[in-house]
Coordinates of C-alpha atoms in Angstrom, one line a residue:
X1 CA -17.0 8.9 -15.1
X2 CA -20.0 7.4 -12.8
X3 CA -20.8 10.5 -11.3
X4 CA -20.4 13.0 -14.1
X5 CA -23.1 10.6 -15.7
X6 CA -25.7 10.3 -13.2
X7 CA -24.5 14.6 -12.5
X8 CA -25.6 14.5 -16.1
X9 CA -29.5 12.7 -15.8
X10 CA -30.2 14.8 -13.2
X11 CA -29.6 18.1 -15.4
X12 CA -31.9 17.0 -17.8
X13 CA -34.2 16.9 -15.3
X14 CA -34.0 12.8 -14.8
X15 CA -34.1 11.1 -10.6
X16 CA -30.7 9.4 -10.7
X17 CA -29.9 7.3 -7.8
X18 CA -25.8 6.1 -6.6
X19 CA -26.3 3.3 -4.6
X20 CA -23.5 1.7 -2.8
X21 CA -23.0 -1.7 -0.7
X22 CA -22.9 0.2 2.4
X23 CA -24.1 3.8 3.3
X24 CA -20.1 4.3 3.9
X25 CA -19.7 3.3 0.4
X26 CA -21.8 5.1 -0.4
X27 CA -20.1 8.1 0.3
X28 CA -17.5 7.5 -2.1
X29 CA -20.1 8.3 -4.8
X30 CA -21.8 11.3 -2.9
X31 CA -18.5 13.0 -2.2
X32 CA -17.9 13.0 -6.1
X33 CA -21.5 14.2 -7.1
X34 CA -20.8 16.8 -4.7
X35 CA -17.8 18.3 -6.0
X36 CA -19.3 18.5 -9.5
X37 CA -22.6 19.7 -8.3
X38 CA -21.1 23.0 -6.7
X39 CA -20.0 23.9 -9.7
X40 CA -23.7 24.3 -11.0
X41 CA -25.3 27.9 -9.9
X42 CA -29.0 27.0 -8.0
X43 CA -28.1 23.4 -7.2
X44 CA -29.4 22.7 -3.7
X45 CA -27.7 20.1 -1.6
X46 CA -28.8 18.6 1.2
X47 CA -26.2 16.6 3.5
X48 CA -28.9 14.9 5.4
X49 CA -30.7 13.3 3.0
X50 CA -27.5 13.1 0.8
X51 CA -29.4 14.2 -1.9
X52 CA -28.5 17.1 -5.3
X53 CA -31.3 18.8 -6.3
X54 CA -30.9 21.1 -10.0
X55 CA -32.3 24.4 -11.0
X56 CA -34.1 22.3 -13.7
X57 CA -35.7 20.3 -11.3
X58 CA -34.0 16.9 -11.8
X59 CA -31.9 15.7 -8.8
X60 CA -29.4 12.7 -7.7
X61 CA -29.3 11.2 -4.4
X62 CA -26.8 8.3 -2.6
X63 CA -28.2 5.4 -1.0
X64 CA -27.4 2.4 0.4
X65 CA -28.1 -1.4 -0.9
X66 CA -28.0 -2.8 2.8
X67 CA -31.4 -3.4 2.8
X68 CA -33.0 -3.9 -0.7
X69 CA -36.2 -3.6 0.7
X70 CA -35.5 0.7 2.0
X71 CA -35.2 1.3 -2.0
X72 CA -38.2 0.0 -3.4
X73 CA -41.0 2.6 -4.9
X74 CA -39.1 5.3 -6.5
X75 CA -38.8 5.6 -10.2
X76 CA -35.7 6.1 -11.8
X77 CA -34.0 7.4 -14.7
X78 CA -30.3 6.2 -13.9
X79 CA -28.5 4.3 -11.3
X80 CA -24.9 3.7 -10.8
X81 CA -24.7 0.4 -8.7
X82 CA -21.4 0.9 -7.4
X83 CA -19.4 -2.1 -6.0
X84 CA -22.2 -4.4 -7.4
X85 CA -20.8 -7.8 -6.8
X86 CA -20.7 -6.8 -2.9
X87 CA -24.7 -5.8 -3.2
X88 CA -27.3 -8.6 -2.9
X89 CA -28.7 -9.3 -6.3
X90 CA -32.2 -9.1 -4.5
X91 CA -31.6 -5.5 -4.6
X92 CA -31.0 -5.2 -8.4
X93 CA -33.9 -7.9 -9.4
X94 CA -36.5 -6.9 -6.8
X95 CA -36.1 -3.2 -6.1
X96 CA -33.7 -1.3 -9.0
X97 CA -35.1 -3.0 -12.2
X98 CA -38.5 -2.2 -11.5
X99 CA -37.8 1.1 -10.1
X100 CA -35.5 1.3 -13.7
X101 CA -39.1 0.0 -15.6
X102 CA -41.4 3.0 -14.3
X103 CA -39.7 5.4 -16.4
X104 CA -37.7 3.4 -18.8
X105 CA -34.2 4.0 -17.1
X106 CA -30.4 2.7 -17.8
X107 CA -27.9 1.9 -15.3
X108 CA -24.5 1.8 -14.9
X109 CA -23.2 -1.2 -13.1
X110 CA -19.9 -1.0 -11.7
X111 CA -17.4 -3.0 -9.5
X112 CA -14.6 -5.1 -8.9
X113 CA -15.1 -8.7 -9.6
X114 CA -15.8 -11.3 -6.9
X115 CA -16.0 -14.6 -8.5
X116 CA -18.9 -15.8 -10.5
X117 CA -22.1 -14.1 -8.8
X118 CA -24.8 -11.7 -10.1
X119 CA -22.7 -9.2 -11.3
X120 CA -20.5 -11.7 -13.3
X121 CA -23.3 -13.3 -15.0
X122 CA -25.0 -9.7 -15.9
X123 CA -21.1 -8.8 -17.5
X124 CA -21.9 -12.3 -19.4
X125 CA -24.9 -10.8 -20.7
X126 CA -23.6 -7.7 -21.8
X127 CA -20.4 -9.4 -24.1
X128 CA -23.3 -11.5 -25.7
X129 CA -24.7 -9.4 -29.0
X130 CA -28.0 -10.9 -28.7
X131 CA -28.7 -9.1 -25.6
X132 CA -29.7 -6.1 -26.9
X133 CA -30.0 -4.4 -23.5
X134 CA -26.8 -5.1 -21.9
X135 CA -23.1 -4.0 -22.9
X136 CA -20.2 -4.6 -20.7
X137 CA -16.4 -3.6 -20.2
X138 CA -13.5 -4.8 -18.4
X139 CA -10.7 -2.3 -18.0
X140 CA -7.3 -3.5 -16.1
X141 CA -5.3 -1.5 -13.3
X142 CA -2.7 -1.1 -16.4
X143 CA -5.3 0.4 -18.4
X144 CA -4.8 3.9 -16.3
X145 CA -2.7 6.4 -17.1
X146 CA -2.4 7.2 -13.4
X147 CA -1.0 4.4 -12.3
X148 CA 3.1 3.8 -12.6
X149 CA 3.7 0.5 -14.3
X150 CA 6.3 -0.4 -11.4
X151 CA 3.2 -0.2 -8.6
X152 CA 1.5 -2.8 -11.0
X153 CA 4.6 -4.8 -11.5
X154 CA 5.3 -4.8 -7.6
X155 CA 1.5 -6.2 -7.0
X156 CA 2.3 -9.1 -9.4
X157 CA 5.4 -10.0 -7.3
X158 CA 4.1 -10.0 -4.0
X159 CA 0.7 -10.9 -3.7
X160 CA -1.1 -14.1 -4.5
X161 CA -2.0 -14.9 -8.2
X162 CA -5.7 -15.0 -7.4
X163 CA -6.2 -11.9 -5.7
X164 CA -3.7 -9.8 -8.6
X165 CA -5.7 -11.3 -11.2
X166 CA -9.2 -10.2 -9.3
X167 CA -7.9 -7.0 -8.5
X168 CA -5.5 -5.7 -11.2
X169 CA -6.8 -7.8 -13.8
X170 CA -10.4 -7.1 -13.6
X171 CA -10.7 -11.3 -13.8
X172 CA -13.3 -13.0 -12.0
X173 CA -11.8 -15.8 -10.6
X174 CA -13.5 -19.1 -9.6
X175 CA -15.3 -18.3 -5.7
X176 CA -15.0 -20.3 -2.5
X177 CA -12.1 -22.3 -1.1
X178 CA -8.9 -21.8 -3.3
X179 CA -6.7 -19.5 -1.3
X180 CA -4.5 -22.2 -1.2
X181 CA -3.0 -23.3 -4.5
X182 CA -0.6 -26.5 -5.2
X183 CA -0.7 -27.6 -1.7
X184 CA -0.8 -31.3 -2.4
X185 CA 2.3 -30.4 -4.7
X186 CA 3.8 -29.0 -1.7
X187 CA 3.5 -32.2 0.5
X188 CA 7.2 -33.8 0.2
X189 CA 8.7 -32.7 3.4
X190 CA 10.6 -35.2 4.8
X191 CA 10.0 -36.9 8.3
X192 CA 13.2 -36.0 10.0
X193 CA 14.4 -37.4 13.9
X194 CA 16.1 -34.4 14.6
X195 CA 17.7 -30.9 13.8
X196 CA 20.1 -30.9 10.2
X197 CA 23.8 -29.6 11.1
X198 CA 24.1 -26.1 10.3
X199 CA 20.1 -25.9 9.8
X200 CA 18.3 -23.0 11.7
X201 CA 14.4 -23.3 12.7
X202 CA 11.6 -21.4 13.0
X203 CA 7.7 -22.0 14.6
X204 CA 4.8 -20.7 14.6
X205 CA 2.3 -21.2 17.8
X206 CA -1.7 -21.4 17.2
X207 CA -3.1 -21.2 20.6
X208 CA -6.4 -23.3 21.2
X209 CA -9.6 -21.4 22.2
X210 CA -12.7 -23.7 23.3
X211 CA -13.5 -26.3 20.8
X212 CA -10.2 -25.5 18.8
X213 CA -6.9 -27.1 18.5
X214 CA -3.5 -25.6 19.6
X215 CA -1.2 -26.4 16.9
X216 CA 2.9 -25.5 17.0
X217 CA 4.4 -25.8 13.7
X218 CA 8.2 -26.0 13.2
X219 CA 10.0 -25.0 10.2
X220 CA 13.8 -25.6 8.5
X221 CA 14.6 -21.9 7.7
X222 CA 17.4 -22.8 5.0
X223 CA 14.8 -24.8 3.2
X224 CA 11.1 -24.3 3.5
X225 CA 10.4 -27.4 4.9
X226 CA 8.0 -28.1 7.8
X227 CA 9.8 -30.7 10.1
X228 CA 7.1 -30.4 12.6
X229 CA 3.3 -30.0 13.3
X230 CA 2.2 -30.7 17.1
X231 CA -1.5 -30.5 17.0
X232 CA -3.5 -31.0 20.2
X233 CA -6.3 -30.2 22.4
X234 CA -8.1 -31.0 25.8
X235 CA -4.9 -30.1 28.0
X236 CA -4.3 -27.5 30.0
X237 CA -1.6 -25.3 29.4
X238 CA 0.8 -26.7 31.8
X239 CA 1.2 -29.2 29.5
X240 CA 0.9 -27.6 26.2
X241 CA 3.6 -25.4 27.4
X242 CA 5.8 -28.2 28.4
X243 CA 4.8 -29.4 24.8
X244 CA 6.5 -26.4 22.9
X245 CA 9.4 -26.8 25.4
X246 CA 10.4 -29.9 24.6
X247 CA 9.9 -28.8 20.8
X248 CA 12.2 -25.5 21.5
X249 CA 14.8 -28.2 23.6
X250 CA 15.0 -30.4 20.1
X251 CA 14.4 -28.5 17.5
X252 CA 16.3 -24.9 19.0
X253 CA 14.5 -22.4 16.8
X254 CA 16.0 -19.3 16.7
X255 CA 12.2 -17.5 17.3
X256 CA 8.7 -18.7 17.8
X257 CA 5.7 -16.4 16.5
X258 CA 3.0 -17.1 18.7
X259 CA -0.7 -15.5 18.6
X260 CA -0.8 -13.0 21.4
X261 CA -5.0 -12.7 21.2
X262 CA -6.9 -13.5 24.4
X263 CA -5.7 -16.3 26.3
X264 CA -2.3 -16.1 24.5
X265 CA -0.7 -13.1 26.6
X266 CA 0.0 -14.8 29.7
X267 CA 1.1 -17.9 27.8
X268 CA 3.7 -16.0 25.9
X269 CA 4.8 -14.4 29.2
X270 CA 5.6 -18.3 30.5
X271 CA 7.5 -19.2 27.4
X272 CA 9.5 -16.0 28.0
X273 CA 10.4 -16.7 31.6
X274 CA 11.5 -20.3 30.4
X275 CA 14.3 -18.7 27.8
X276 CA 12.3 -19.4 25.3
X277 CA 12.7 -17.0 21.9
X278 CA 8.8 -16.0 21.1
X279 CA 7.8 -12.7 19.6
X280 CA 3.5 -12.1 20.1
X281 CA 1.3 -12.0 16.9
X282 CA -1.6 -9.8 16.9
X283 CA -4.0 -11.0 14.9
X284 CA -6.4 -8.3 13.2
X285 CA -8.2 -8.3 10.2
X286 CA -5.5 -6.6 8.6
X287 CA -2.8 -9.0 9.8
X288 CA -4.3 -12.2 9.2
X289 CA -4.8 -11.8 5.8
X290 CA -0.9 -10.5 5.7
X291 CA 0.4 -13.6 6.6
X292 CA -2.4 -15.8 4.6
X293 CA -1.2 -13.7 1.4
X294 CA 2.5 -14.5 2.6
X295 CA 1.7 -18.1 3.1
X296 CA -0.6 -18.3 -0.5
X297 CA 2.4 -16.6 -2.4
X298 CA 5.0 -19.7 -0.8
X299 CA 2.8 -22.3 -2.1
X300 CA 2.7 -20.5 -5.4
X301 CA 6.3 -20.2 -5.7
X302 CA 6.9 -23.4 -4.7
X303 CA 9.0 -22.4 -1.9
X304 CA 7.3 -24.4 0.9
X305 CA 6.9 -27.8 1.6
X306 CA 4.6 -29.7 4.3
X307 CA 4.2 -33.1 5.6
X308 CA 1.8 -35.1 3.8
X309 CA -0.6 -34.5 6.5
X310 CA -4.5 -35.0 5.9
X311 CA -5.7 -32.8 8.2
X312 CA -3.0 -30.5 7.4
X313 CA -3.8 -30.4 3.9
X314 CA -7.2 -30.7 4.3
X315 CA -7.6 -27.7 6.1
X316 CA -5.0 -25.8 3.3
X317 CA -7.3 -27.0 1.0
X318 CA -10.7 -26.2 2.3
X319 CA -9.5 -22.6 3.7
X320 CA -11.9 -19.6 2.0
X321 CA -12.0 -16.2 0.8
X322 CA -14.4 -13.5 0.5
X323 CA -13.6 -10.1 -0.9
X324 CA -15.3 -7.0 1.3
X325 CA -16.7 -3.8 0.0
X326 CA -13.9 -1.9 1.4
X327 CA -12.0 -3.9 -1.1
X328 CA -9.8 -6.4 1.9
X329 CA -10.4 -9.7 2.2
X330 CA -11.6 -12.1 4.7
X331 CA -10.3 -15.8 5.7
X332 CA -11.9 -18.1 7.3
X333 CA -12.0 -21.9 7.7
X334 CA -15.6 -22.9 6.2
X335 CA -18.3 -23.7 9.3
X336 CA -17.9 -26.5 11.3
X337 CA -14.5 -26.6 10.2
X338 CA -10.5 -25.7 11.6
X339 CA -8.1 -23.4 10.4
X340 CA -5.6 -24.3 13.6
X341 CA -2.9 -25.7 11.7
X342 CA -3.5 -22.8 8.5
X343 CA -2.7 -20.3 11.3
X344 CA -0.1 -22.1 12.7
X345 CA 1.9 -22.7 8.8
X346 CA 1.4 -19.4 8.5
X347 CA 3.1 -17.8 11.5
X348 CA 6.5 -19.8 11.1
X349 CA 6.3 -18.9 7.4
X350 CA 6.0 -15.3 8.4
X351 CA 8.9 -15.8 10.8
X352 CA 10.8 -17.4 8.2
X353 CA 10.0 -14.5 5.5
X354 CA 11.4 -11.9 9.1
X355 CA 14.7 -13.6 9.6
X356 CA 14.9 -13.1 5.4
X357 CA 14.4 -9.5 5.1
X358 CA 17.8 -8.2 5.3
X359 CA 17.2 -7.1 9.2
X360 CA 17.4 -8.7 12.2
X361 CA 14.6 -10.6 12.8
X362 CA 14.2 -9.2 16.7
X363 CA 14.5 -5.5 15.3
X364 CA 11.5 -6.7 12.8
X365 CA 8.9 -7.9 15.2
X366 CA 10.5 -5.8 17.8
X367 CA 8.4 -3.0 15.9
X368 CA 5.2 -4.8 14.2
X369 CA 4.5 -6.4 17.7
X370 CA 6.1 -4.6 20.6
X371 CA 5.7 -6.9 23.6
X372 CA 6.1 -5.7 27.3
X373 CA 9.8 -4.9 28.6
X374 CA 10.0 -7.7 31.0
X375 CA 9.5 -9.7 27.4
X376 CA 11.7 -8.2 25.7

């Protein structure tokens, strides 16, 4: 709909403008003006510039909002701003608007929501009638006829509440920290001496790197609880590996998920040649917010409970969020801050979720995280 609109300014002889986040963004726009714009005999494109120009003189070009100041001095007709809450509001007040002013343009802001910035506070301004300039709409995933109701109903079940309501809701949802929800809830696990009979266990192995803490976090596989958190730092690894030996010797867990990145790939080989069940963890940007989602969702079910911990729960508590353009997510402890024992919680809960997925839990992570053959 964006692009057959600013396709349509720049028939009537208007200079429309798609801006994006990104110049890859970007694209996403251009590709669509494109494909319309060939269908019009005498329309010149040029892929360099990125730019449609008509037969009636009127044309459309792509650009990108990563630096507001690149788009100041043109006057416009009609914008798209595509993605907008991911597109510095600098760029809107200090570069579009005016360029909007010279010749008494409109624009069409669009985007997913991410929490209550710029682009939530113009959609306030459009709901409210005495803005006469601004209208605003909010449209739901459900509100397509293109998608099946079962993709949408599958969403709900297995991501966290936040991110369905922010991404098949259309809600904005509150920003910063929050990724964690009912965590104080959550904090009745019992402090246990040993190993229940006929329990099985599970851990998950955050290895220190410089200032950072190396955290081992064991956890009851029949019920959700955490009997466990081992969190130290300034050893060396002769005795942090003795450390999760003597964990593995009480506690017997059937498999420990241990980050393999940087200094954890010779470590891992060690706890292999001492018998001891680990399967590496790659972490990626991809994978990290797999298990964060995975751990979110077990607090929000209440199927999880931790020790009453402060800097466990403190660190649950103050963990963040922020939504990229590409439309992933990023998670991060806040500066200055930890997220040892997050990432620890979250590899045994990811263990746990492998050793509950109908398959065996070595034929799982056998195939997400292939480790060497003298490991296996």
């Amino acid at each position: 709909m964006a692009a057959a609109l600013v396709v349509e300014a720049a028939l009537r002889g208007g200079h429309a403008w798609w801006v994006g986040p990104t110049y890859q963004m970007a694209g996403i726009g251009w590709r669509e003006i494109k494909g319309l714009a060939k269908q019009i005999p005498g329309t010149e494109v040029s892929e360099v510039e990125r730019r449609v120009t008509f037969p009636g003189g009127g044309w459309v070009q792509a650009r990108s909002a990563d630096n507001p100041d690149s788009l100041r001095g043109e006057g416009l007709d009609f914008v798209v701003l595509d993605e907008a809450a991911f597109v510095d509001e600098s760029a809107w007040t200090e570069a579009i608007r005016p360029a909007l002013a010279d010749r008494q343009g409109r624009a069409l802001i669009i985007s997913t929501p991410k929490g209550r910035n710029w682009f939530w506070r113009a959609f306030q301004a459009g709901q409210d009638t005495t803005q006469a300039e601004w209208r605003s709409w909010q449209a739901p995933t459900s509100s397509s006829p293109f998608i099946v109701p079962s993709e949408i109903d599958a969403a709900r079940a297995g991501l966290p509440d936040r991110v369905f309501r922010q991404e098949f809701l259309a809600e904005f949802t509150e920003d910063g920290g929050g990724v964690f929800r009912g965590v104080r809830e959550a904090a009745t696990a019992r402090k246990l001496d040993g190993p229940e009979k006929g329990h099985r266990y599970v851990a998950g192995l955050d290895l220190a790197k410089l200032d950072d803490f190396s955290v081992l976090t064991v956890l009851d596989d029949e019920t959700g609880e955490v009997v466990l958190v081992d969190r130290f730092n300034g050893v060396d690894y002769t005795v942090q590996r003795g450390r999760v030996q003597a964990a593995h010797a009480k506690w017997g867990f059937l498999t420990l998920l241990a980050e393999r990145n940087s200094i954890g790939e010779p470590f891992i080989e060690e706890l292999v040649r001492l018998h001891i069940p680990v399967q590496p963890f790659t972490t990626t940007h991809a994978s990290k917010a797999q298990i964060v989602d995975a751990l979110a969702l077990a607090f929000e079910r209440r199927d999880l409970r931790i020790p009453n911990d402060p800097v466990l729960v403190g660190e649950l508590e103050a963990y963040e969020m922020e939504r990229l353009p590409g439309g992933t997510f990023r998670y991060n402890a806040p500066a200055g801050l930890h997220d040892d024992c997050v990432i620890s919680l979250a590899l045994a809960w990811f263990a746990h979720a492998g050793l509950n997925t109908g398959r065996t839990f070595v034929a799982r992570f056998k195939t997400l995280f292939p480790v060497k053959a003298e490991a296996a």
